[in-house]
Short mmCIF file of C-alpha atoms and ligand atoms in Angstrom, two decimals:
data_model
loop_
_atom_site.label_atom_id
_atom_site.label_comp_id
_atom_site.label_asym_id
_atom_site.label_seq_id
_atom_site.Cartn_x
_atom_site.Cartn_y
_atom_site.Cartn_z
CA MET T 713 0.00 0.00 0.00
CA ASP T 714 1.25 3.50 -0.83
CA PRO T 715 2.14 5.62 2.20
CA LYS T 716 -0.50 8.14 3.18
CA ARG T 717 0.28 11.63 1.81
CA ILE T 718 0.13 14.21 4.58
CA MET T 719 0.44 17.92 3.93
CA VAL T 720 1.15 20.29 6.82
CA ILE T 721 0.64 24.03 6.29
CA GLY T 722 2.69 26.17 8.69
CA GLY T 723 6.09 25.29 10.14
CA GLY T 724 5.69 26.66 13.67
CA PRO T 725 5.82 24.48 16.80
CA GLY T 726 2.44 22.92 15.96
CA GLY T 727 3.18 22.29 12.29
CA TYR T 728 6.73 20.96 12.38
CA VAL T 729 5.93 18.65 15.31
CA ALA T 730 2.87 17.32 13.41
CA ALA T 731 5.06 16.74 10.34
CA ILE T 732 7.58 14.71 12.35
CA ARG T 733 4.89 12.59 14.06
CA ALA T 734 3.12 11.86 10.74
CA ALA T 735 6.46 10.81 9.25
CA GLN T 736 7.24 8.62 12.29
CA LEU T 737 3.95 6.84 11.65
CA GLY T 738 4.84 6.11 8.02
CA GLY T 739 3.29 9.11 6.25
CA ARG T 740 4.87 10.75 3.21
CA VAL T 741 4.94 14.30 4.54
CA THR T 742 5.19 17.71 2.86
CA LEU T 743 5.53 20.80 5.05
CA ILE T 744 4.72 24.19 3.51
CA GLU T 745 6.22 27.31 5.12
CA LYS T 746 6.48 30.78 3.61
CA ASP T 747 8.99 32.07 6.14
CA ARG T 748 11.68 30.54 8.33
CA ILE T 749 10.85 27.26 10.01
CA GLY T 750 9.92 27.56 13.71
CA GLY T 751 7.05 30.07 13.45
CA THR T 752 6.41 32.85 15.94
CA CYS T 753 7.73 30.86 18.90
CA LEU T 754 11.21 30.34 17.48
CA ASN T 755 11.64 33.45 15.35
CA ARG T 756 9.66 36.24 17.05
CA GLY T 757 8.31 34.88 20.34
CA CYS T 758 9.32 32.43 23.06
CA ILE T 759 12.92 31.76 22.01
CA PRO T 760 14.13 35.32 21.28
CA THR T 761 12.40 36.76 24.38
CA LYS T 762 13.72 34.03 26.67
CA THR T 763 17.24 34.38 25.23
CA LEU T 764 17.17 38.12 25.94
CA LEU T 765 15.62 37.58 29.37
CA HIS T 766 18.29 35.00 30.18
CA ASP T 767 20.99 37.59 29.49
CA ALA T 768 19.03 40.26 31.38
CA LYS T 769 18.89 37.93 34.39
CA LEU T 770 22.67 37.45 34.23
CA LEU T 771 23.09 41.22 34.06
CA ARG T 772 20.85 41.70 37.07
CA SER T 773 22.67 39.01 39.10
CA PHE T 774 26.01 40.48 38.09
CA LYS T 775 24.99 44.01 39.09
CA ASN T 776 23.81 42.70 42.47
CA SER T 777 27.00 40.74 43.02
CA PRO T 778 30.07 42.07 44.87
CA LEU T 779 32.09 40.95 41.79
CA PHE T 780 30.57 43.87 39.87
CA LYS T 781 32.82 46.48 41.49
CA PHE T 782 35.98 44.67 40.36
CA VAL T 783 35.31 45.12 36.65
CA THR T 784 34.58 48.19 34.61
CA PRO T 785 31.51 47.43 32.59
CA ASP T 786 31.22 49.01 29.18
CA PRO T 787 27.50 49.34 28.57
CA SER T 788 27.89 50.70 25.02
CA GLY T 789 26.64 48.16 22.51
CA LEU T 790 25.06 46.03 25.26
CA LEU T 791 21.67 45.61 23.55
CA GLN T 792 23.36 45.15 20.18
CA SER T 793 25.44 42.21 21.46
CA MET T 794 22.46 40.67 23.25
CA MET T 795 20.52 40.85 19.98
CA GLU T 796 23.42 39.24 18.10
CA ARG T 797 23.46 36.31 20.54
CA LYS T 798 19.69 36.00 20.19
CA GLU T 799 20.12 35.72 16.39
CA GLN T 800 22.76 33.03 16.83
CA VAL T 801 20.44 31.04 19.12
CA ILE T 802 17.57 31.29 16.62
CA ASP T 803 19.83 30.28 13.69
CA GLU T 804 21.13 27.28 15.59
CA LEU T 805 17.65 26.09 16.58
CA VAL T 806 16.22 26.68 13.08
CA LYS T 807 19.05 24.58 11.59
CA GLY T 808 18.37 21.89 14.21
CA ILE T 809 14.71 21.63 13.18
CA GLU T 810 15.60 21.56 9.49
CA LEU T 811 18.01 18.69 10.18
CA LEU T 812 15.31 16.86 12.15
CA LEU T 813 12.78 17.26 9.35
CA ASN T 814 15.36 16.09 6.87
CA SER T 815 16.14 13.01 8.95
CA TYR T 816 12.45 12.04 8.75
CA ARG T 817 12.39 12.79 5.00
CA VAL T 818 9.81 15.53 5.46
CA LYS T 819 9.78 17.54 2.22
CA LEU T 820 10.02 21.24 3.05
CA VAL T 821 8.37 23.48 0.43
CA ARG T 822 8.90 27.26 0.66
CA GLY T 823 5.87 29.29 -0.33
CA GLU T 824 2.36 30.35 0.57
CA ALA T 825 -0.32 27.67 0.56
CA HIS T 826 -3.79 28.26 -0.89
CA LEU T 827 -6.28 25.53 -0.09
CA LEU T 828 -8.16 24.52 -3.27
CA SER T 829 -10.07 21.55 -1.81
CA SER T 830 -9.71 19.02 0.99
CA LYS T 831 -7.14 17.22 -1.19
CA GLN T 832 -5.42 19.97 -3.16
CA VAL T 833 -3.20 22.91 -2.28
CA GLU T 834 -1.69 25.52 -4.56
CA ILE T 835 1.73 26.77 -3.54
CA VAL T 836 2.75 30.30 -4.50
CA ARG T 837 6.51 30.59 -4.22
CA GLU T 838 8.47 33.78 -3.51
CA ASP T 839 9.35 34.10 -7.23
CA ARG T 840 5.54 33.95 -7.88
CA GLY T 841 5.94 30.47 -9.43
CA ARG T 842 2.96 28.20 -8.69
CA GLU T 843 2.40 24.48 -8.34
CA ILE T 844 -0.50 22.31 -7.21
CA LEU T 845 0.13 19.52 -4.71
CA GLU T 846 -2.22 16.73 -3.63
CA ALA T 847 -2.59 15.02 -0.26
CA ASP T 848 -4.78 12.46 1.51
CA ALA T 849 -5.01 14.67 4.61
CA ILE T 850 -4.18 18.34 5.23
CA LEU T 851 -3.10 19.74 8.59
CA LEU T 852 -3.50 23.50 9.09
CA ALA T 853 -1.22 25.26 11.56
CA PRO T 854 -1.06 28.90 10.37
CA GLY T 855 -0.54 30.36 13.87
CA SER T 856 -1.48 33.86 15.04
CA VAL T 857 -0.59 37.52 14.52
CA SER T 858 -0.34 40.49 16.91
CA LYS T 859 -3.61 42.26 17.63
CA ILE T 860 -3.61 45.91 16.59
CA LEU T 861 -5.59 48.80 18.10
CA SER T 862 -7.19 50.76 15.27
CA HIS T 863 -6.69 54.18 16.91
CA LEU T 864 -2.95 53.61 17.42
CA ARG T 865 -1.29 53.69 14.02
CA LEU T 866 1.52 51.18 13.95
CA ASP T 867 4.53 52.79 12.23
CA ARG T 868 6.92 50.01 13.37
CA GLU T 869 9.45 52.73 14.35
CA LYS T 870 8.05 54.55 17.36
CA ILE T 871 4.81 52.59 17.68
CA ILE T 872 5.76 48.94 17.60
CA THR T 873 4.75 45.37 18.45
CA SER T 874 6.92 42.72 20.08
CA ASP T 875 8.26 41.85 16.58
CA GLU T 876 10.05 45.23 16.37
CA ALA T 877 10.90 45.34 20.09
CA LEU T 878 12.92 42.15 19.58
CA GLU T 879 14.97 43.85 16.86
CA LEU T 880 15.87 47.11 18.66
CA ARG T 881 19.56 47.91 18.70
CA GLU T 882 19.44 50.77 21.19
CA THR T 883 17.75 50.82 24.58
CA PRO T 884 14.87 53.32 24.49
CA ARG T 885 14.98 55.92 27.23
CA GLU T 886 11.27 55.39 27.93
CA MET T 887 8.92 52.64 26.80
CA VAL T 888 5.16 52.65 27.32
CA ILE T 889 3.66 49.18 26.98
CA VAL T 890 -0.05 48.94 26.20
CA GLY T 891 -1.25 45.61 27.62
CA GLY T 892 -0.12 44.00 30.86
CA GLY T 893 -0.38 40.38 29.68
CA TYR T 894 2.42 37.86 29.21
CA ILE T 895 4.27 39.79 26.51
CA GLY T 896 3.83 43.14 28.28
CA VAL T 897 5.18 41.83 31.59
CA GLU T 898 8.13 39.95 30.07
CA LEU T 899 9.22 42.85 27.87
CA ALA T 900 8.73 45.28 30.79
CA THR T 901 11.20 43.12 32.76
CA PHE T 902 13.69 43.10 29.90
CA PHE T 903 13.72 46.79 28.99
CA HIS T 904 13.59 47.86 32.64
CA THR T 905 16.67 45.72 33.39
CA LEU T 906 18.48 47.41 30.53
CA GLY T 907 17.66 50.84 31.91
CA SER T 908 14.50 52.00 30.12
CA LYS T 909 11.87 53.81 32.13
CA VAL T 910 8.94 51.45 31.62
CA THR T 911 5.22 52.19 32.01
CA ILE T 912 2.47 49.58 31.57
CA VAL T 913 -1.07 50.65 30.62
CA GLU T 914 -3.60 47.84 31.18
CA ILE T 915 -7.33 48.11 30.43
CA LEU T 916 -8.47 45.58 33.08
CA GLU T 917 -8.33 46.07 36.83
CA ASN T 918 -5.05 44.20 37.11
CA ILE T 919 -2.14 43.00 34.99
CA LEU T 920 -1.92 39.29 34.06
CA PRO T 921 -5.66 38.67 34.08
CA GLY T 922 -6.63 35.14 35.16
CA MET T 923 -3.38 34.52 37.06
CA GLU T 924 -3.49 33.78 40.84
CA GLU T 925 -4.36 37.18 42.34
CA GLU T 926 -1.88 37.03 45.23
CA VAL T 927 0.99 36.35 42.81
CA VAL T 928 -0.03 39.31 40.67
CA ARG T 929 -0.37 41.58 43.72
CA ASN T 930 3.15 40.70 44.84
CA LEU T 931 4.66 40.99 41.36
CA ARG T 932 3.04 44.39 41.02
CA ARG T 933 4.48 45.48 44.36
CA ILE T 934 7.98 44.40 43.27
CA PHE T 935 7.61 46.05 39.84
CA GLU T 936 6.47 49.30 41.43
CA LYS T 937 9.29 49.16 43.99
CA GLU T 938 11.68 48.95 41.04
CA ARG T 939 9.92 51.96 39.49
CA ILE T 940 8.06 50.21 36.70
CA GLN T 941 4.95 52.36 36.55
CA ILE T 942 1.63 50.51 36.17
CA PHE T 943 -1.73 52.05 35.28
CA THR T 944 -4.61 49.58 35.48
CA GLY T 945 -8.22 50.16 34.46
CA SER T 946 -6.61 52.54 31.97
CA THR T 947 -6.57 53.10 28.22
CA VAL T 948 -4.59 55.17 25.75
CA GLU T 949 -6.98 57.81 24.41
CA GLU T 950 -4.85 59.89 22.10
CA ILE T 951 -1.37 59.91 20.73
CA CYS T 952 0.65 62.64 19.14
CA GLU T 953 3.95 61.93 17.39
CA THR T 954 6.61 64.61 17.44
CA GLY T 955 10.04 63.91 15.94
CA THR T 956 11.50 60.91 17.70
CA ARG T 957 8.91 60.90 20.50
CA VAL T 958 5.33 59.83 21.12
CA GLY T 959 3.05 61.84 23.40
CA LEU T 960 0.09 60.01 24.94
CA LYS T 961 -3.02 60.89 26.84
CA ILE T 962 -4.18 58.03 28.99
CA ASN T 963 -7.46 57.69 30.82
CA THR T 964 -6.95 56.29 34.32
CA PRO T 965 -9.41 55.80 37.20
CA LYS T 966 -7.82 58.91 38.76
CA GLY T 967 -8.23 61.07 35.64
CA ARG T 968 -6.28 61.91 32.51
CA ILE T 969 -2.50 61.65 32.49
CA ASP T 970 -0.01 62.81 29.86
CA LEU T 971 2.98 60.59 29.08
CA SER T 972 5.82 60.84 26.61
CA CYS T 973 8.10 58.07 25.39
CA GLU T 974 10.54 56.98 22.69
CA LYS T 975 8.78 53.68 22.04
CA LEU T 976 5.12 52.76 22.40
CA LEU T 977 4.80 48.97 22.43
CA LEU T 978 1.45 47.31 21.71
CA ALA T 979 1.05 44.01 23.53
CA VAL T 980 -2.72 43.66 23.59
CA GLY T 981 -2.92 40.01 22.61
CA ARG T 982 -2.76 37.89 19.48
CA ILE T 983 -5.45 36.79 17.05
CA PRO T 984 -5.67 33.61 14.96
CA ASN T 985 -4.10 33.97 11.53
CA ILE T 986 -7.10 33.08 9.41
CA SER T 987 -6.37 34.11 5.84
CA SER T 988 -8.80 33.61 3.00
CA ALA T 989 -6.10 31.51 1.29
CA LEU T 990 -6.98 28.75 3.75
CA THR T 991 -10.68 29.32 4.32
CA GLN T 992 -11.93 30.10 0.79
CA VAL T 993 -13.02 26.47 0.31
CA GLY T 994 -15.64 26.75 3.04
CA ILE T 995 -13.82 25.93 6.27
CA GLU T 996 -15.92 27.23 9.17
CA TYR T 997 -14.31 29.78 11.47
CA THR T 998 -15.11 32.60 13.89
CA PRO T 999 -12.92 35.56 14.95
CA GLN T 1000 -11.75 33.28 17.81
CA GLY T 1001 -10.29 30.74 15.41
CA ILE T 1002 -10.85 27.92 12.93
CA LYS T 1003 -13.66 25.69 14.22
CA VAL T 1004 -12.58 22.14 15.09
CA ASN T 1005 -14.22 19.20 16.87
CA SER T 1006 -12.58 17.24 19.67
CA TYR T 1007 -10.55 15.24 17.08
CA LEU T 1008 -9.21 18.57 15.75
CA GLU T 1009 -11.10 18.02 12.49
CA THR T 1010 -12.35 21.12 10.65
CA SER T 1011 -15.68 21.31 8.82
CA LEU T 1012 -13.91 19.95 5.70
CA PRO T 1013 -13.27 16.16 5.63
CA ASP T 1014 -9.62 15.10 6.16
CA VAL T 1015 -8.59 18.67 7.02
CA TYR T 1016 -7.37 19.24 10.60
CA ALA T 1017 -6.42 22.48 12.39
CA PHE T 1018 -4.60 23.18 15.65
CA GLY T 1019 -2.37 25.58 17.58
CA ASP T 1020 -2.93 29.36 17.82
CA ALA T 1021 -5.16 29.23 14.70
CA VAL T 1022 -7.91 27.42 16.66
CA GLY T 1023 -7.45 29.92 19.49
CA GLU T 1024 -8.07 27.66 22.50
CA MET T 1025 -4.85 28.40 24.42
CA MET T 1026 -2.23 30.33 22.49
CA LEU T 1027 0.79 28.56 23.91
CA ALA T 1028 3.57 26.76 22.01
CA PRO T 1029 3.39 23.55 24.12
CA VAL T 1030 -0.36 23.33 23.46
CA ALA T 1031 0.27 23.72 19.71
CA MET T 1032 2.89 20.95 19.90
CA ALA T 1033 0.60 18.55 21.78
CA GLN T 1034 -2.28 19.29 19.40
CA GLY T 1035 0.04 18.83 16.40
CA VAL T 1036 0.96 15.34 17.61
CA LEU T 1037 -2.70 14.44 18.12
CA ALA T 1038 -3.85 15.82 14.74
CA ALA T 1039 -1.02 13.95 12.96
CA GLU T 1040 -1.93 10.69 14.71
CA ASN T 1041 -5.60 11.12 13.80
CA ALA T 1042 -4.72 11.96 10.20
CA MET T 1043 -2.70 8.72 10.12
CA GLY T 1044 -5.66 6.64 11.32
CA SER T 1045 -6.04 7.06 15.12
CA ARG T 1046 -9.16 8.43 16.75
CA ARG T 1047 -7.86 10.33 19.78
CA GLU T 1048 -9.79 13.15 21.41
CA TRP T 1049 -8.25 16.45 22.52
CA LYS T 1050 -8.94 17.15 26.17
CA LYS T 1051 -8.01 20.44 27.82
CA PRO T 1052 -4.63 19.71 29.41
CA LEU T 1053 -3.27 20.63 32.81
CA ILE T 1054 -0.29 22.76 31.87
CA PRO T 1055 1.93 25.10 33.84
CA LEU T 1056 1.64 28.81 33.05
CA CYS T 1057 5.12 30.27 33.18
CA ILE T 1058 6.13 33.88 32.86
CA PHE T 1059 9.80 34.74 32.56
CA SER T 1060 9.55 38.06 34.37
CA TYR T 1061 11.79 39.04 37.29
CA PRO T 1062 10.81 37.47 39.61
CA GLU T 1063 9.64 34.49 37.53
CA ILE T 1064 6.09 33.21 37.82
CA ALA T 1065 4.77 29.66 37.54
CA SER T 1066 1.21 28.65 38.15
CA VAL T 1067 -0.27 25.16 38.07
CA GLY T 1068 -3.79 23.97 38.88
CA LEU T 1069 -6.56 25.97 40.54
CA THR T 1070 -6.26 29.53 41.80
CA GLU T 1071 -7.41 30.25 45.36
CA ARG T 1072 -10.67 31.73 44.05
CA GLU T 1073 -11.37 28.67 41.84
CA ALA T 1074 -10.47 26.22 44.61
CA LYS T 1075 -12.79 27.94 47.12
CA GLU T 1076 -15.71 27.49 44.73
CA ARG T 1077 -15.23 23.71 45.02
CA GLY T 1078 -15.16 23.42 48.80
CA PRO T 1079 -13.13 24.19 51.93
CA ILE T 1080 -9.41 24.65 51.38
CA LYS T 1081 -6.23 25.19 53.34
CA ILE T 1082 -3.18 27.17 52.22
CA GLY T 1083 0.54 27.00 52.89
CA ARG T 1084 3.11 29.61 51.96
CA PHE T 1085 6.87 29.71 52.11
CA PRO T 1086 9.00 32.79 51.36
CA PHE T 1087 12.19 32.41 49.34
CA ARG T 1088 13.86 34.70 51.88
CA SER T 1089 13.86 31.67 54.21
CA ASN T 1090 15.40 29.34 51.63
CA PRO T 1091 19.22 29.22 51.73
CA LYS T 1092 19.65 28.55 47.99
CA ALA T 1093 17.44 31.52 47.02
CA VAL T 1094 19.36 33.77 49.43
CA LEU T 1095 22.82 32.64 48.30
CA SER T 1096 21.76 33.06 44.65
CA GLY T 1097 20.72 36.65 45.36
CA GLU T 1098 17.04 35.89 44.60
CA PRO T 1099 15.22 36.21 47.93
CA GLU T 1100 12.11 37.89 46.47
CA GLY T 1101 8.80 36.05 46.26
CA TRP T 1102 7.29 32.90 47.69
CA ILE T 1103 5.50 29.63 47.01
CA LYS T 1104 1.80 29.15 47.72
CA VAL T 1105 0.24 25.69 47.95
CA ILE T 1106 -3.54 25.24 47.97
CA ALA T 1107 -4.97 21.92 49.24
CA SER T 1108 -8.44 20.57 49.93
CA GLN T 1109 -9.36 20.72 53.62
CA GLU T 1110 -10.71 17.20 53.83
CA GLU T 1111 -8.69 15.04 51.43
CA ASP T 1112 -5.33 16.83 51.75
CA ALA T 1113 -5.21 16.82 47.94
CA ILE T 1114 -3.05 19.46 46.27
CA LEU T 1115 -5.25 21.66 44.08
CA GLY T 1116 -2.94 24.49 43.02
CA ILE T 1117 0.68 25.61 43.30
CA HIS T 1118 1.67 29.19 42.53
CA ILE T 1119 5.25 30.38 42.56
CA LEU T 1120 6.73 33.85 42.36
CA GLY T 1121 10.50 33.82 42.50
CA ALA T 1122 13.64 31.77 42.07
CA GLU T 1123 13.53 28.94 39.49
CA ALA T 1124 9.73 29.14 39.34
CA ASN T 1125 9.67 27.83 35.79
CA LEU T 1126 11.79 24.81 36.65
CA LEU T 1127 9.73 24.05 39.77
CA ALA T 1128 6.56 24.14 37.63
CA SER T 1129 7.44 20.72 36.24
CA VAL T 1130 7.55 19.16 39.73
CA ALA T 1131 4.44 21.10 40.75
CA LEU T 1132 2.58 19.67 37.75
CA THR T 1133 3.14 16.10 38.94
CA MET T 1134 1.84 17.03 42.44
CA ILE T 1135 -1.63 18.27 41.41
CA GLY T 1136 -4.32 15.88 42.65
CA ARG T 1137 -1.89 14.02 44.94
CA LYS T 1138 -1.86 14.18 48.71
CA LEU T 1139 0.54 16.55 50.49
CA GLY T 1140 2.31 13.66 52.23
CA GLU T 1141 3.26 12.07 48.92
CA PHE T 1142 5.65 14.96 48.34
CA THR T 1143 6.67 15.93 51.87
CA GLN T 1144 7.84 12.38 52.61
CA PHE T 1145 10.83 12.95 50.29
CA ILE T 1146 14.01 14.53 51.57
CA GLN T 1147 15.28 17.15 49.11
CA ALA T 1148 18.95 17.90 48.42
CA HIS T 1149 20.39 20.82 50.38
CA PRO T 1150 20.72 23.69 49.63
CA THR T 1151 18.16 23.68 46.80
CA ILE T 1152 15.04 25.56 45.74
CA PRO T 1153 12.78 22.45 45.93
CA GLU T 1154 13.29 22.57 49.72
CA ALA T 1155 11.09 25.69 49.62
CA LEU T 1156 8.35 23.76 47.81
CA ARG T 1157 8.46 21.06 50.49
CA GLU T 1158 8.29 23.69 53.23
CA ALA T 1159 5.29 25.35 51.53
CA CYS T 1160 3.52 21.96 51.53
CA LEU T 1161 4.40 21.45 55.22
CA ASP T 1162 3.10 24.94 56.03
CA VAL T 1163 -0.36 23.90 54.85
CA ASP T 1164 -0.65 22.10 58.22
CA GLY T 1165 1.54 24.56 60.12
CA LEU T 1166 4.59 22.24 60.05
CA ALA T 1167 7.18 24.22 58.05
CA ILE T 1168 10.43 24.24 60.03
CA HIS T 1169 12.02 27.45 58.75
CA LEU T 1170 9.08 29.73 59.51
CA PRO T 1171 8.63 31.51 62.81
CA LYS T 1172 5.41 30.51 64.52
CA SER T 1173 3.99 34.03 64.08
CA ILE T 1174 4.04 34.13 60.25
CA ARG T 1175 2.89 30.62 59.46
CA GLY T 1176 0.56 30.57 56.41
CA LYS T 1177 1.11 34.26 55.64
CA GLY T 1178 2.38 35.56 52.30
P1 NAD P 1786 -2.35 38.52 26.55
O1 NAD P 1786 -3.71 38.15 26.11
O2 NAD P 1786 -1.61 37.66 27.50
O3 NAD P 1786 -2.38 40.00 27.20
C1 NAD P 1786 -2.91 41.11 26.54
C2 NAD P 1786 -3.25 42.16 27.60
O4 NAD P 1786 -3.61 43.37 26.96
C3 NAD P 1786 -4.41 41.75 28.48
O5 NAD P 1786 -4.05 41.93 29.83
C4 NAD P 1786 -5.52 42.71 28.05
O6 NAD P 1786 -6.43 43.00 29.07
C5 NAD P 1786 -4.71 43.94 27.64
N1 NAD P 1786 -5.40 44.83 26.71
C6 NAD P 1786 -6.18 44.50 25.66
N2 NAD P 1786 -6.62 45.63 25.03
C7 NAD P 1786 -6.10 46.69 25.70
C8 NAD P 1786 -6.19 48.10 25.54
N3 NAD P 1786 -6.91 48.64 24.55
N4 NAD P 1786 -5.51 48.89 26.40
C9 NAD P 1786 -4.79 48.35 27.41
N5 NAD P 1786 -4.68 47.03 27.62
C10 NAD P 1786 -5.31 46.19 26.76
O7 NAD P 1786 -1.54 38.73 25.20
P2 NAD P 1786 0.00 39.01 24.97
O8 NAD P 1786 0.71 39.41 26.21
O9 NAD P 1786 0.04 39.95 23.80
O10 NAD P 1786 0.53 37.59 24.53
C11 NAD P 1786 0.02 36.98 23.32
C12 NAD P 1786 -0.03 35.49 23.45
O11 NAD P 1786 1.27 34.95 23.55
C13 NAD P 1786 -0.82 35.07 24.67
O12 NAD P 1786 -1.78 34.13 24.25
C14 NAD P 1786 0.20 34.45 25.57
O13 NAD P 1786 -0.34 33.31 26.22
C15 NAD P 1786 1.35 34.07 24.65
N6 NAD P 1786 2.63 34.28 25.37
C16 NAD P 1786 3.00 33.37 26.29
C17 NAD P 1786 4.18 33.56 27.01
C18 NAD P 1786 4.62 32.55 28.04
O14 NAD P 1786 4.03 31.47 28.08
N7 NAD P 1786 5.61 32.87 28.88
C19 NAD P 1786 4.93 34.72 26.81
C20 NAD P 1786 4.51 35.63 25.87
C21 NAD P 1786 3.34 35.39 25.15
#
């Protein structure tokens, strides 16, 4: 029997992962990508921001270290060299994925795909050359694009999105960030560390909507202590561009405020990339994304969609997991997509990781108990110069089952992986283990012990308090 012909449209984390899985299962796979392989995550999102934030964290540690006074730092060209390293990291990872695809004999076709039917795709190459390819199943993973606010004209010089922010070669003196979501908070951390005066303008009553409220309250306190200005319940009403600067009038709960900055960054969310090239053949969609059923099938037979384009959770690991599932279904399985338990990680300073239910959500389900442990009482956090923040563990009153773990501080993103495996288990299943010393996981164990008032390194008077 001839191998099944699978065509994947979009080479981001959803698409390239789907291509590899389909090939592993014996498919003859073609992957169409108009840009560089890796999509937003690798080229303009997760990887470049985390590379820059990694260097910013080193800079912060170095500045806080006594070693700092023994060297004369030369800050000229700092951002430029960070950007160069970021490019090297992207190039290396892009090459790695191309090698992977090659090893699985995935045929990579450069060009823009236009869906002609559930079996046919027309490819328009950069040189405007065209060809029509056929497949037994088509997997759509076109990703998402930055949301724009119609009254703020994007000139990509002074008024920019994260795409341009990740290409800046000079640190702006001031940056106003519209939107206090994931991108807003991570880029606020980065540009603040490099010396920009950063202001966040968020329309809702707090930044990071949906995140555990106590974590957000504490992050906000730390941001404001470091002089990152935050206006919540606020919107940009008017802008006026003069020379190299942008003047803004913002509406805040306390009245109108005038601001001025070198860069105005829009980080107000992303929207599914639904172009008519993919939907002209009658695929159903809404502004929230391409419509799929629980098998990730679209309204067209043998056409699947996943990742940011279906708009459920715009996160790279979700796109990857959905890509695997769609590829397996296209190759003959019948697996259903179920909303996963995944850690939410933000690479701010301090870092944030959140797994399971928030306190508010947990309370709706019944009586709970809470333990907290501050990093200031953890030797590893102190010796690493990262004493800010704490860990909060939420457990059910009766069953002792862990319902949620929320971390603000040292190694939060690494701890998230352990925290994930603890959700639904009893507190004692984790506290029975002795952790290495001195390590950050000791703080997680102490937070679990504090749920029942048994943390050792907490004075009796502050047990259970944040
Ligand atoms: P987001 O949805 O996380 O945040 C957008 C923020 O902008 C929200 O807080 C929203 O209330 C606010 N906003 C919307 N309109 C506004 C207005 N007119 N004025 C002021 N504020 C306004 O989106 P994002 O930060 O742009 O990130 C895009 C996507 O990328 C998200 O889906 C996110 O999950 C993902 N992402 C994830 C990570 C991570 O996992 N660490 C990092 C960056 C981005």
